[in-house]
JSON list of C-alpha atoms in Angstrom, two decimals:
[
{"chain": "K", "resi": 1220, "resn": "ALA", "atom": "CA", "xyz": [0.00, 0.00, 0.00]},
{"chain": "K", "resi": 1221, "resn": "GLN", "atom": "CA", "xyz": [1.10, 3.55, -0.63]},
{"chain": "K", "resi": 1222, "resn": "SER", "atom": "CA", "xyz": [2.37, 5.13, 2.56]},
{"chain": "K", "resi": 1223, "resn": "VAL", "atom": "CA", "xyz": [4.63, 7.68, 4.17]},
{"chain": "K", "resi": 1224, "resn": "SER", "atom": "CA", "xyz": [6.59, 6.76, 7.29]},
{"chain": "K", "resi": 1225, "resn": "GLN", "atom": "CA", "xyz": [8.01, 9.10, 9.89]},
{"chain": "K", "resi": 1226, "resn": "HIS", "atom": "CA", "xyz": [9.97, 6.99, 12.32]},
{"chain": "K", "resi": 1227, "resn": "ASN", "atom": "CA", "xyz": [10.58, 9.64, 14.96]},
{"chain": "K", "resi": 1228, "resn": "HIS", "atom": "CA", "xyz": [7.32, 10.31, 16.76]},
{"chain": "K", "resi": 1229, "resn": "HIS", "atom": "CA", "xyz": [8.70, 12.58, 19.47]},
{"chain": "K", "resi": 1230, "resn": "VAL", "atom": "CA", "xyz": [12.07, 14.30, 19.51]},
{"chain": "K", "resi": 1231, "resn": "ILE", "atom": "CA", "xyz": [13.43, 16.36, 22.39]},
{"chain": "K", "resi": 1232, "resn": "LEU", "atom": "CA", "xyz": [16.46, 18.57, 21.85]},
{"chain": "K", "resi": 1233, "resn": "SER", "atom": "CA", "xyz": [18.30, 21.39, 23.51]},
{"chain": "K", "resi": 1234, "resn": "GLU", "atom": "CA", "xyz": [18.79, 24.66, 21.67]},
{"chain": "K", "resi": 1235, "resn": "ALA", "atom": "CA", "xyz": [21.71, 24.64, 19.22]},
{"chain": "K", "resi": 1236, "resn": "ALA", "atom": "CA", "xyz": [21.53, 20.87, 18.76]},
{"chain": "K", "resi": 1237, "resn": "SER", "atom": "CA", "xyz": [21.33, 19.51, 15.24]},
{"chain": "K", "resi": 1238, "resn": "LEU", "atom": "CA", "xyz": [18.12, 18.01, 13.94]},
{"chain": "K", "resi": 1239, "resn": "GLU", "atom": "CA", "xyz": [17.36, 15.26, 11.47]},
{"chain": "K", "resi": 1240, "resn": "LEU", "atom": "CA", "xyz": [13.83, 13.92, 11.02]},
{"chain": "K", "resi": 1241, "resn": "GLY", "atom": "CA", "xyz": [13.35, 10.84, 8.91]},
{"chain": "K", "resi": 1242, "resn": "CYS", "atom": "CA", "xyz": [10.77, 10.39, 6.17]},
{"chain": "K", "resi": 1243, "resn": "ASN", "atom": "CA", "xyz": [10.38, 7.38, 3.89]},
{"chain": "K", "resi": 1244, "resn": "TYR", "atom": "CA", "xyz": [7.72, 6.72, 1.28]},
{"chain": "K", "resi": 1245, "resn": "SER", "atom": "CA", "xyz": [6.60, 3.65, -0.59]},
{"chain": "K", "resi": 1246, "resn": "TYR", "atom": "CA", "xyz": [5.61, 4.99, -4.01]},
{"chain": "K", "resi": 1247, "resn": "GLY", "atom": "CA", "xyz": [7.22, 4.01, -7.27]},
{"chain": "K", "resi": 1248, "resn": "GLY", "atom": "CA", "xyz": [7.57, 6.46, -10.09]},
{"chain": "K", "resi": 1249, "resn": "THR", "atom": "CA", "xyz": [7.72, 10.22, -9.92]},
{"chain": "K", "resi": 1250, "resn": "VAL", "atom": "CA", "xyz": [6.98, 11.83, -6.58]},
{"chain": "K", "resi": 1251, "resn": "ASN", "atom": "CA", "xyz": [6.73, 15.35, -5.25]},
{"chain": "K", "resi": 1252, "resn": "LEU", "atom": "CA", "xyz": [7.80, 15.70, -1.64]},
{"chain": "K", "resi": 1253, "resn": "PHE", "atom": "CA", "xyz": [6.88, 18.20, 1.04]},
{"chain": "K", "resi": 1254, "resn": "TRP", "atom": "CA", "xyz": [7.58, 19.04, 4.64]},
{"chain": "K", "resi": 1255, "resn": "TYR", "atom": "CA", "xyz": [4.89, 20.95, 6.51]},
{"chain": "K", "resi": 1256, "resn": "VAL", "atom": "CA", "xyz": [5.14, 22.40, 10.02]},
{"chain": "K", "resi": 1257, "resn": "GLN", "atom": "CA", "xyz": [2.41, 23.12, 12.52]},
{"chain": "K", "resi": 1258, "resn": "TYR", "atom": "CA", "xyz": [3.40, 25.49, 15.32]},
{"chain": "K", "resi": 1259, "resn": "PRO", "atom": "CA", "xyz": [1.31, 25.36, 18.50]},
{"chain": "K", "resi": 1260, "resn": "GLY", "atom": "CA", "xyz": [-2.09, 26.87, 17.86]},
{"chain": "K", "resi": 1261, "resn": "GLN", "atom": "CA", "xyz": [-1.39, 27.55, 14.20]},
{"chain": "K", "resi": 1262, "resn": "HIS", "atom": "CA", "xyz": [-2.30, 25.92, 10.93]},
{"chain": "K", "resi": 1263, "resn": "LEU", "atom": "CA", "xyz": [-0.11, 23.79, 8.70]},
{"chain": "K", "resi": 1264, "resn": "GLN", "atom": "CA", "xyz": [2.53, 25.76, 6.81]},
{"chain": "K", "resi": 1265, "resn": "LEU", "atom": "CA", "xyz": [4.89, 24.67, 4.07]},
{"chain": "K", "resi": 1266, "resn": "LEU", "atom": "CA", "xyz": [8.55, 24.41, 5.11]},
{"chain": "K", "resi": 1267, "resn": "LEU", "atom": "CA", "xyz": [9.95, 23.21, 1.80]},
{"chain": "K", "resi": 1268, "resn": "LYS", "atom": "CA", "xyz": [9.18, 21.05, -1.21]},
{"chain": "K", "resi": 1269, "resn": "TYR", "atom": "CA", "xyz": [10.95, 19.03, -3.87]},
{"chain": "K", "resi": 1270, "resn": "PHE", "atom": "CA", "xyz": [9.62, 18.23, -7.32]},
{"chain": "K", "resi": 1271, "resn": "SER", "atom": "CA", "xyz": [12.68, 18.12, -9.58]},
{"chain": "K", "resi": 1272, "resn": "GLY", "atom": "CA", "xyz": [16.26, 19.26, -9.95]},
{"chain": "K", "resi": 1273, "resn": "ASP", "atom": "CA", "xyz": [18.75, 19.57, -7.09]},
{"chain": "K", "resi": 1274, "resn": "PRO", "atom": "CA", "xyz": [17.87, 16.89, -4.53]},
{"chain": "K", "resi": 1275, "resn": "LEU", "atom": "CA", "xyz": [19.04, 19.15, -1.71]},
{"chain": "K", "resi": 1276, "resn": "VAL", "atom": "CA", "xyz": [16.23, 21.58, -1.05]},
{"chain": "K", "resi": 1277, "resn": "LYS", "atom": "CA", "xyz": [16.44, 24.62, 1.18]},
{"chain": "K", "resi": 1278, "resn": "GLY", "atom": "CA", "xyz": [13.37, 25.96, 2.93]},
{"chain": "K", "resi": 1279, "resn": "ILE", "atom": "CA", "xyz": [12.38, 28.64, 5.37]},
{"chain": "K", "resi": 1280, "resn": "LYS", "atom": "CA", "xyz": [13.93, 29.20, 8.80]},
{"chain": "K", "resi": 1281, "resn": "GLY", "atom": "CA", "xyz": [17.17, 27.40, 7.96]},
{"chain": "K", "resi": 1282, "resn": "PHE", "atom": "CA", "xyz": [15.61, 24.01, 7.23]},
{"chain": "K", "resi": 1283, "resn": "GLU", "atom": "CA", "xyz": [16.76, 21.79, 4.40]},
{"chain": "K", "resi": 1284, "resn": "ALA", "atom": "CA", "xyz": [15.88, 18.34, 3.13]},
{"chain": "K", "resi": 1285, "resn": "GLU", "atom": "CA", "xyz": [17.60, 15.84, 0.88]},
{"chain": "K", "resi": 1286, "resn": "PHE", "atom": "CA", "xyz": [15.79, 13.60, -1.57]},
{"chain": "K", "resi": 1287, "resn": "ILE", "atom": "CA", "xyz": [17.55, 10.24, -1.92]},
{"chain": "K", "resi": 1288, "resn": "LYS", "atom": "CA", "xyz": [15.67, 8.35, -4.60]},
{"chain": "K", "resi": 1289, "resn": "SER", "atom": "CA", "xyz": [17.44, 5.04, -4.03]},
{"chain": "K", "resi": 1290, "resn": "LYS", "atom": "CA", "xyz": [16.41, 5.09, -0.39]},
{"chain": "K", "resi": 1291, "resn": "PHE", "atom": "CA", "xyz": [12.90, 6.49, -0.97]},
{"chain": "K", "resi": 1292, "resn": "SER", "atom": "CA", "xyz": [13.75, 9.08, 1.66]},
{"chain": "K", "resi": 1293, "resn": "PHE", "atom": "CA", "xyz": [13.32, 12.82, 2.18]},
{"chain": "K", "resi": 1294, "resn": "ASN", "atom": "CA", "xyz": [14.87, 13.62, 5.54]},
{"chain": "K", "resi": 1295, "resn": "LEU", "atom": "CA", "xyz": [14.56, 17.05, 7.10]},
{"chain": "K", "resi": 1296, "resn": "ARG", "atom": "CA", "xyz": [17.59, 18.70, 8.69]},
{"chain": "K", "resi": 1297, "resn": "LYS", "atom": "CA", "xyz": [18.56, 21.81, 10.55]},
{"chain": "K", "resi": 1298, "resn": "PRO", "atom": "CA", "xyz": [22.10, 22.34, 11.88]},
{"chain": "K", "resi": 1299, "resn": "SER", "atom": "CA", "xyz": [21.11, 24.30, 14.98]},
{"chain": "K", "resi": 1300, "resn": "VAL", "atom": "CA", "xyz": [17.57, 24.32, 16.37]},
{"chain": "K", "resi": 1301, "resn": "GLN", "atom": "CA", "xyz": [15.94, 27.13, 18.29]},
{"chain": "K", "resi": 1302, "resn": "TRP", "atom": "CA", "xyz": [13.25, 27.09, 20.96]},
{"chain": "K", "resi": 1303, "resn": "SER", "atom": "CA", "xyz": [10.89, 28.57, 18.35]},
{"chain": "K", "resi": 1304, "resn": "ASP", "atom": "CA", "xyz": [11.23, 25.40, 16.25]},
{"chain": "K", "resi": 1305, "resn": "THR", "atom": "CA", "xyz": [9.05, 23.56, 18.76]},
{"chain": "K", "resi": 1306, "resn": "ALA", "atom": "CA", "xyz": [6.24, 22.24, 16.58]},
{"chain": "K", "resi": 1307, "resn": "GLU", "atom": "CA", "xyz": [4.81, 19.21, 14.82]},
{"chain": "K", "resi": 1308, "resn": "TYR", "atom": "CA", "xyz": [6.47, 18.31, 11.51]},
{"chain": "K", "resi": 1309, "resn": "PHE", "atom": "CA", "xyz": [4.73, 16.38, 8.75]},
{"chain": "K", "resi": 1310, "resn": "CYS", "atom": "CA", "xyz": [6.25, 14.81, 5.68]},
{"chain": "K", "resi": 1311, "resn": "ALA", "atom": "CA", "xyz": [3.91, 14.48, 2.69]},
{"chain": "K", "resi": 1312, "resn": "VAL", "atom": "CA", "xyz": [4.06, 12.94, -0.77]},
{"chain": "K", "resi": 1313, "resn": "ASN", "atom": "CA", "xyz": [2.19, 13.57, -3.97]},
{"chain": "K", "resi": 1314, "resn": "ALA", "atom": "CA", "xyz": [2.41, 10.96, -6.72]},
{"chain": "K", "resi": 1315, "resn": "PRO", "atom": "CA", "xyz": [1.29, 12.47, -10.05]},
{"chain": "K", "resi": 1316, "resn": "SER", "atom": "CA", "xyz": [1.58, 9.10, -11.76]},
{"chain": "K", "resi": 1317, "resn": "TYR", "atom": "CA", "xyz": [-1.46, 8.07, -9.74]},
{"chain": "K", "resi": 1318, "resn": "ASN", "atom": "CA", "xyz": [-3.41, 10.82, -11.50]},
{"chain": "K", "resi": 1319, "resn": "THR", "atom": "CA", "xyz": [-4.27, 12.76, -8.39]},
{"chain": "K", "resi": 1320, "resn": "ASP", "atom": "CA", "xyz": [-3.10, 15.91, -6.65]},
{"chain": "K", "resi": 1321, "resn": "LYS", "atom": "CA", "xyz": [-3.79, 14.65, -3.15]},
{"chain": "K", "resi": 1322, "resn": "LEU", "atom": "CA", "xyz": [-1.11, 14.61, -0.47]},
{"chain": "K", "resi": 1323, "resn": "ILE", "atom": "CA", "xyz": [-0.36, 11.53, 1.59]},
{"chain": "K", "resi": 1324, "resn": "PHE", "atom": "CA", "xyz": [0.97, 12.52, 5.00]},
{"chain": "K", "resi": 1325, "resn": "GLY", "atom": "CA", "xyz": [3.08, 10.74, 7.54]},
{"chain": "K", "resi": 1326, "resn": "THR", "atom": "CA", "xyz": [1.90, 10.56, 11.13]},
{"chain": "K", "resi": 1327, "resn": "GLY", "atom": "CA", "xyz": [4.06, 13.51, 12.16]},
{"chain": "K", "resi": 1328, "resn": "THR", "atom": "CA", "xyz": [6.99, 14.14, 14.48]},
{"chain": "K", "resi": 1329, "resn": "ARG", "atom": "CA", "xyz": [6.57, 16.26, 17.54]},
{"chain": "K", "resi": 1330, "resn": "LEU", "atom": "CA", "xyz": [9.70, 18.32, 18.19]},
{"chain": "K", "resi": 1331, "resn": "GLN", "atom": "CA", "xyz": [10.31, 19.92, 21.57]},
{"chain": "K", "resi": 1332, "resn": "VAL", "atom": "CA", "xyz": [13.27, 22.26, 21.93]},
{"chain": "K", "resi": 1333, "resn": "PHE", "atom": "CA", "xyz": [14.35, 23.31, 25.39]},
{"chain": "K", "resi": 1334, "resn": "PRO", "atom": "CA", "xyz": [16.40, 26.46, 26.03]},
{"chain": "Q", "resi": 695, "resn": "GLY", "atom": "CA", "xyz": [-8.78, 37.00, 1.70]},
{"chain": "Q", "resi": 696, "resn": "ALA", "atom": "CA", "xyz": [-5.27, 36.52, 2.94]},
{"chain": "Q", "resi": 697, "resn": "GLY", "atom": "CA", "xyz": [-5.59, 32.81, 3.54]},
{"chain": "Q", "resi": 698, "resn": "VAL", "atom": "CA", "xyz": [-7.90, 29.84, 3.65]},
{"chain": "Q", "resi": 699, "resn": "SER", "atom": "CA", "xyz": [-10.68, 30.31, 6.16]},
{"chain": "Q", "resi": 700, "resn": "GLN", "atom": "CA", "xyz": [-12.92, 27.68, 7.70]},
{"chain": "Q", "resi": 701, "resn": "SER", "atom": "CA", "xyz": [-16.06, 27.88, 9.76]},
{"chain": "Q", "resi": 702, "resn": "PRO", "atom": "CA", "xyz": [-17.05, 27.03, 12.33]},
{"chain": "Q", "resi": 703, "resn": "ARG", "atom": "CA", "xyz": [-13.73, 26.59, 14.11]},
{"chain": "Q", "resi": 704, "resn": "TYR", "atom": "CA", "xyz": [-15.33, 24.27, 16.64]},
{"chain": "Q", "resi": 705, "resn": "LYS", "atom": "CA", "xyz": [-18.44, 22.14, 16.34]},
{"chain": "Q", "resi": 706, "resn": "VAL", "atom": "CA", "xyz": [-20.03, 19.87, 18.90]},
{"chain": "Q", "resi": 707, "resn": "ALA", "atom": "CA", "xyz": [-22.68, 17.53, 17.60]},
{"chain": "Q", "resi": 708, "resn": "LYS", "atom": "CA", "xyz": [-24.80, 14.86, 19.17]},
{"chain": "Q", "resi": 709, "resn": "ARG", "atom": "CA", "xyz": [-24.51, 11.44, 17.58]},
{"chain": "Q", "resi": 710, "resn": "GLY", "atom": "CA", "xyz": [-26.92, 11.22, 14.70]},
{"chain": "Q", "resi": 711, "resn": "GLN", "atom": "CA", "xyz": [-26.94, 14.94, 13.91]},
{"chain": "Q", "resi": 712, "resn": "ASP", "atom": "CA", "xyz": [-26.00, 16.30, 10.50]},
{"chain": "Q", "resi": 713, "resn": "VAL", "atom": "CA", "xyz": [-23.19, 18.87, 10.29]},
{"chain": "Q", "resi": 714, "resn": "ALA", "atom": "CA", "xyz": [-21.93, 21.19, 7.57]},
{"chain": "Q", "resi": 715, "resn": "LEU", "atom": "CA", "xyz": [-18.40, 22.55, 7.50]},
{"chain": "Q", "resi": 716, "resn": "ARG", "atom": "CA", "xyz": [-17.47, 25.48, 5.29]},
{"chain": "Q", "resi": 717, "resn": "CYS", "atom": "CA", "xyz": [-14.23, 26.34, 3.53]},
{"chain": "Q", "resi": 718, "resn": "ASP", "atom": "CA", "xyz": [-13.35, 29.62, 1.82]},
{"chain": "Q", "resi": 719, "resn": "PRO", "atom": "CA", "xyz": [-10.23, 29.09, -0.31]},
{"chain": "Q", "resi": 720, "resn": "ILE", "atom": "CA", "xyz": [-7.71, 31.71, -1.30]},
{"chain": "Q", "resi": 721, "resn": "SER", "atom": "CA", "xyz": [-9.19, 33.86, -4.03]},
{"chain": "Q", "resi": 722, "resn": "GLY", "atom": "CA", "xyz": [-8.29, 32.56, -7.48]},
{"chain": "Q", "resi": 723, "resn": "HIS", "atom": "CA", "xyz": [-7.23, 29.11, -6.31]},
{"chain": "Q", "resi": 724, "resn": "VAL", "atom": "CA", "xyz": [-8.55, 26.45, -8.64]},
{"chain": "Q", "resi": 725, "resn": "SER", "atom": "CA", "xyz": [-7.99, 23.36, -6.50]},
{"chain": "Q", "resi": 726, "resn": "LEU", "atom": "CA", "xyz": [-9.58, 22.70, -3.12]},
{"chain": "Q", "resi": 727, "resn": "PHE", "atom": "CA", "xyz": [-8.87, 19.76, -0.84]},
{"chain": "Q", "resi": 728, "resn": "TRP", "atom": "CA", "xyz": [-10.46, 18.30, 2.30]},
{"chain": "Q", "resi": 729, "resn": "TYR", "atom": "CA", "xyz": [-8.48, 16.29, 4.83]},
{"chain": "Q", "resi": 730, "resn": "GLN", "atom": "CA", "xyz": [-9.41, 14.64, 8.11]},
{"chain": "Q", "resi": 731, "resn": "GLN", "atom": "CA", "xyz": [-6.92, 14.69, 10.98]},
{"chain": "Q", "resi": 732, "resn": "ALA", "atom": "CA", "xyz": [-7.55, 12.41, 13.94]},
{"chain": "Q", "resi": 733, "resn": "LEU", "atom": "CA", "xyz": [-5.79, 13.07, 17.23]},
{"chain": "Q", "resi": 734, "resn": "GLY", "atom": "CA", "xyz": [-2.11, 12.18, 17.02]},
{"chain": "Q", "resi": 735, "resn": "GLN", "atom": "CA", "xyz": [-2.24, 11.40, 13.32]},
{"chain": "Q", "resi": 736, "resn": "GLY", "atom": "CA", "xyz": [-1.32, 13.11, 10.10]},
{"chain": "Q", "resi": 737, "resn": "PRO", "atom": "CA", "xyz": [-3.99, 14.56, 7.84]},
{"chain": "Q", "resi": 738, "resn": "GLU", "atom": "CA", "xyz": [-5.78, 11.98, 5.70]},
{"chain": "Q", "resi": 739, "resn": "PHE", "atom": "CA", "xyz": [-7.15, 12.88, 2.29]},
{"chain": "Q", "resi": 740, "resn": "LEU", "atom": "CA", "xyz": [-10.91, 12.94, 1.84]},
{"chain": "Q", "resi": 741, "resn": "THR", "atom": "CA", "xyz": [-11.68, 14.58, -1.48]},
{"chain": "Q", "resi": 742, "resn": "TYR", "atom": "CA", "xyz": [-10.67, 17.33, -3.87]},
{"chain": "Q", "resi": 743, "resn": "PHE", "atom": "CA", "xyz": [-12.09, 19.68, -6.47]},
{"chain": "Q", "resi": 744, "resn": "GLN", "atom": "CA", "xyz": [-10.77, 21.45, -9.48]},
{"chain": "Q", "resi": 745, "resn": "ASN", "atom": "CA", "xyz": [-13.13, 24.37, -9.88]},
{"chain": "Q", "resi": 746, "resn": "GLU", "atom": "CA", "xyz": [-16.57, 22.84, -9.35]},
{"chain": "Q", "resi": 747, "resn": "ALA", "atom": "CA", "xyz": [-15.59, 19.36, -10.51]},
{"chain": "Q", "resi": 748, "resn": "GLN", "atom": "CA", "xyz": [-14.97, 16.77, -7.84]},
{"chain": "Q", "resi": 749, "resn": "LEU", "atom": "CA", "xyz": [-12.02, 14.87, -9.29]},
{"chain": "Q", "resi": 750, "resn": "ASP", "atom": "CA", "xyz": [-11.23, 12.46, -6.48]},
{"chain": "Q", "resi": 751, "resn": "LYS", "atom": "CA", "xyz": [-13.45, 11.38, -3.62]},
{"chain": "Q", "resi": 752, "resn": "SER", "atom": "CA", "xyz": [-11.66, 8.16, -2.87]},
{"chain": "Q", "resi": 753, "resn": "GLY", "atom": "CA", "xyz": [-10.91, 9.18, 0.72]},
{"chain": "Q", "resi": 754, "resn": "LEU", "atom": "CA", "xyz": [-14.48, 9.77, 1.86]},
{"chain": "Q", "resi": 755, "resn": "PRO", "atom": "CA", "xyz": [-14.95, 7.11, 4.56]},
{"chain": "Q", "resi": 756, "resn": "SER", "atom": "CA", "xyz": [-18.63, 6.42, 3.95]},
{"chain": "Q", "resi": 757, "resn": "ASP", "atom": "CA", "xyz": [-21.67, 7.60, 2.06]},
{"chain": "Q", "resi": 758, "resn": "ARG", "atom": "CA", "xyz": [-22.49, 9.78, 5.08]},
{"chain": "Q", "resi": 759, "resn": "PHE", "atom": "CA", "xyz": [-19.78, 12.15, 3.88]},
{"chain": "Q", "resi": 760, "resn": "PHE", "atom": "CA", "xyz": [-20.57, 14.50, 1.04]},
{"chain": "Q", "resi": 761, "resn": "ALA", "atom": "CA", "xyz": [-18.70, 17.51, -0.35]},
{"chain": "Q", "resi": 762, "resn": "GLU", "atom": "CA", "xyz": [-19.67, 20.14, -2.85]},
{"chain": "Q", "resi": 763, "resn": "ARG", "atom": "CA", "xyz": [-18.25, 23.24, -4.49]},
{"chain": "Q", "resi": 764, "resn": "PRO", "atom": "CA", "xyz": [-21.09, 24.38, -6.73]},
{"chain": "Q", "resi": 765, "resn": "GLU", "atom": "CA", "xyz": [-19.60, 27.65, -8.01]},
{"chain": "Q", "resi": 766, "resn": "GLY", "atom": "CA", "xyz": [-15.96, 26.66, -7.94]},
{"chain": "Q", "resi": 767, "resn": "SER", "atom": "CA", "xyz": [-15.14, 28.77, -4.89]},
{"chain": "Q", "resi": 768, "resn": "VAL", "atom": "CA", "xyz": [-16.58, 28.06, -1.43]},
{"chain": "Q", "resi": 769, "resn": "SER", "atom": "CA", "xyz": [-16.88, 24.40, -0.49]},
{"chain": "Q", "resi": 770, "resn": "THR", "atom": "CA", "xyz": [-19.00, 22.60, 2.07]},
{"chain": "Q", "resi": 771, "resn": "LEU", "atom": "CA", "xyz": [-18.27, 19.25, 3.64]},
{"chain": "Q", "resi": 772, "resn": "LYS", "atom": "CA", "xyz": [-21.41, 17.64, 4.99]},
{"chain": "Q", "resi": 773, "resn": "ILE", "atom": "CA", "xyz": [-21.52, 14.72, 7.37]},
{"chain": "Q", "resi": 774, "resn": "GLN", "atom": "CA", "xyz": [-24.87, 13.04, 7.87]},
{"chain": "Q", "resi": 775, "resn": "ARG", "atom": "CA", "xyz": [-25.87, 11.05, 10.96]},
{"chain": "Q", "resi": 776, "resn": "THR", "atom": "CA", "xyz": [-22.59, 11.79, 12.72]},
{"chain": "Q", "resi": 777, "resn": "GLN", "atom": "CA", "xyz": [-20.88, 9.02, 14.66]},
{"chain": "Q", "resi": 778, "resn": "GLN", "atom": "CA", "xyz": [-18.30, 9.26, 17.43]},
{"chain": "Q", "resi": 779, "resn": "GLU", "atom": "CA", "xyz": [-15.57, 8.05, 15.10]},
{"chain": "Q", "resi": 780, "resn": "ASP", "atom": "CA", "xyz": [-16.17, 11.18, 12.99]},
{"chain": "Q", "resi": 781, "resn": "SER", "atom": "CA", "xyz": [-14.61, 13.28, 15.78]},
{"chain": "Q", "resi": 782, "resn": "ALA", "atom": "CA", "xyz": [-11.53, 14.88, 14.24]},
{"chain": "Q", "resi": 783, "resn": "VAL", "atom": "CA", "xyz": [-10.15, 18.10, 12.85]},
{"chain": "Q", "resi": 784, "resn": "TYR", "atom": "CA", "xyz": [-11.31, 18.70, 9.29]},
{"chain": "Q", "resi": 785, "resn": "LEU", "atom": "CA", "xyz": [-8.78, 20.64, 7.25]},
{"chain": "Q", "resi": 786, "resn": "CYS", "atom": "CA", "xyz": [-9.33, 22.47, 4.01]},
{"chain": "Q", "resi": 787, "resn": "ALA", "atom": "CA", "xyz": [-6.52, 23.42, 1.65]},
{"chain": "Q", "resi": 788, "resn": "SER", "atom": "CA", "xyz": [-6.39, 25.25, -1.64]},
{"chain": "Q", "resi": 789, "resn": "SER", "atom": "CA", "xyz": [-3.84, 25.58, -4.40]},
{"chain": "Q", "resi": 790, "resn": "LEU", "atom": "CA", "xyz": [-3.45, 27.43, -7.67]},
{"chain": "Q", "resi": 791, "resn": "GLY", "atom": "CA", "xyz": [-3.91, 24.15, -9.49]},
{"chain": "Q", "resi": 792, "resn": "ALA", "atom": "CA", "xyz": [-1.78, 25.25, -12.40]},
{"chain": "Q", "resi": 793, "resn": "LEU", "atom": "CA", "xyz": [1.29, 23.12, -11.88]},
{"chain": "Q", "resi": 794, "resn": "GLU", "atom": "CA", "xyz": [2.43, 19.85, -10.46]},
{"chain": "Q", "resi": 795, "resn": "ALA", "atom": "CA", "xyz": [3.75, 20.21, -6.92]},
{"chain": "Q", "resi": 796, "resn": "ASP", "atom": "CA", "xyz": [1.61, 23.27, -6.34]},
{"chain": "Q", "resi": 797, "resn": "THR", "atom": "CA", "xyz": [1.76, 24.28, -2.72]},
{"chain": "Q", "resi": 798, "resn": "GLN", "atom": "CA", "xyz": [-1.39, 23.49, -0.81]},
{"chain": "Q", "resi": 799, "resn": "TYR", "atom": "CA", "xyz": [-2.27, 26.24, 1.66]},
{"chain": "Q", "resi": 800, "resn": "PHE", "atom": "CA", "xyz": [-4.14, 25.03, 4.70]},
{"chain": "Q", "resi": 801, "resn": "GLY", "atom": "CA", "xyz": [-6.86, 26.62, 6.74]},
{"chain": "Q", "resi": 802, "resn": "PRO", "atom": "CA", "xyz": [-7.06, 26.48, 10.54]},
{"chain": "Q", "resi": 803, "resn": "GLY", "atom": "CA", "xyz": [-9.42, 23.53, 10.51]},
{"chain": "Q", "resi": 804, "resn": "THR", "atom": "CA", "xyz": [-12.76, 22.75, 12.11]},
{"chain": "Q", "resi": 805, "resn": "ARG", "atom": "CA", "xyz": [-12.58, 20.61, 15.23]},
{"chain": "Q", "resi": 806, "resn": "LEU", "atom": "CA", "xyz": [-15.63, 18.35, 15.28]},
{"chain": "Q", "resi": 807, "resn": "THR", "atom": "CA", "xyz": [-16.57, 16.57, 18.48]},
{"chain": "Q", "resi": 808, "resn": "VAL", "atom": "CA", "xyz": [-19.39, 14.06, 18.34]},
{"chain": "Q", "resi": 809, "resn": "LEU", "atom": "CA", "xyz": [-20.91, 13.16, 21.69]}
]
């Protein structure tokens, strides 16, 4: 079945620590990949997306993600987290070869950053 | 408007009641999506429209769920004879719909609680 897996459900870090959140998907063919963030009390916002070209994608607030096709992965990274990065992070995939624009989301990773 | 708006923000319904949830997309956005987000889970796709045409309703969990977008702008998600398992946050998103990997912009959601 088509799915998106986020293996880290809850991550706790101190400020200035490095972050890597895993995302794997199970689609064949062309995929478009997204990371969304949901800050406490706010709605989902796009962090970054990949649809073609350079597999290393840079997003807002210092986040980046690398698409590794052979590993079906799109991990999110940030070299030094801040307290304000505390949020829920969702990886999502769109597979145009399935003739739909819908997003399939992972279950999310809750990140807590302590000062 | 500046973003996607949804109303009501909160809805409490008694089991068996019908509810209607409204979504106002960003002006000019062609595509509109509905997702259901259960507690502790990622959003799950319900249905989507391109203008007034409902192109994919594969995610609607039962025939009690019905969505419409009659004039290609505002959309309503209707749930008939609500059940406790319908309790969730219902998210609406819109996108320009012009390109693959269009960003979907999310609204704040409607939190439905069925007693």
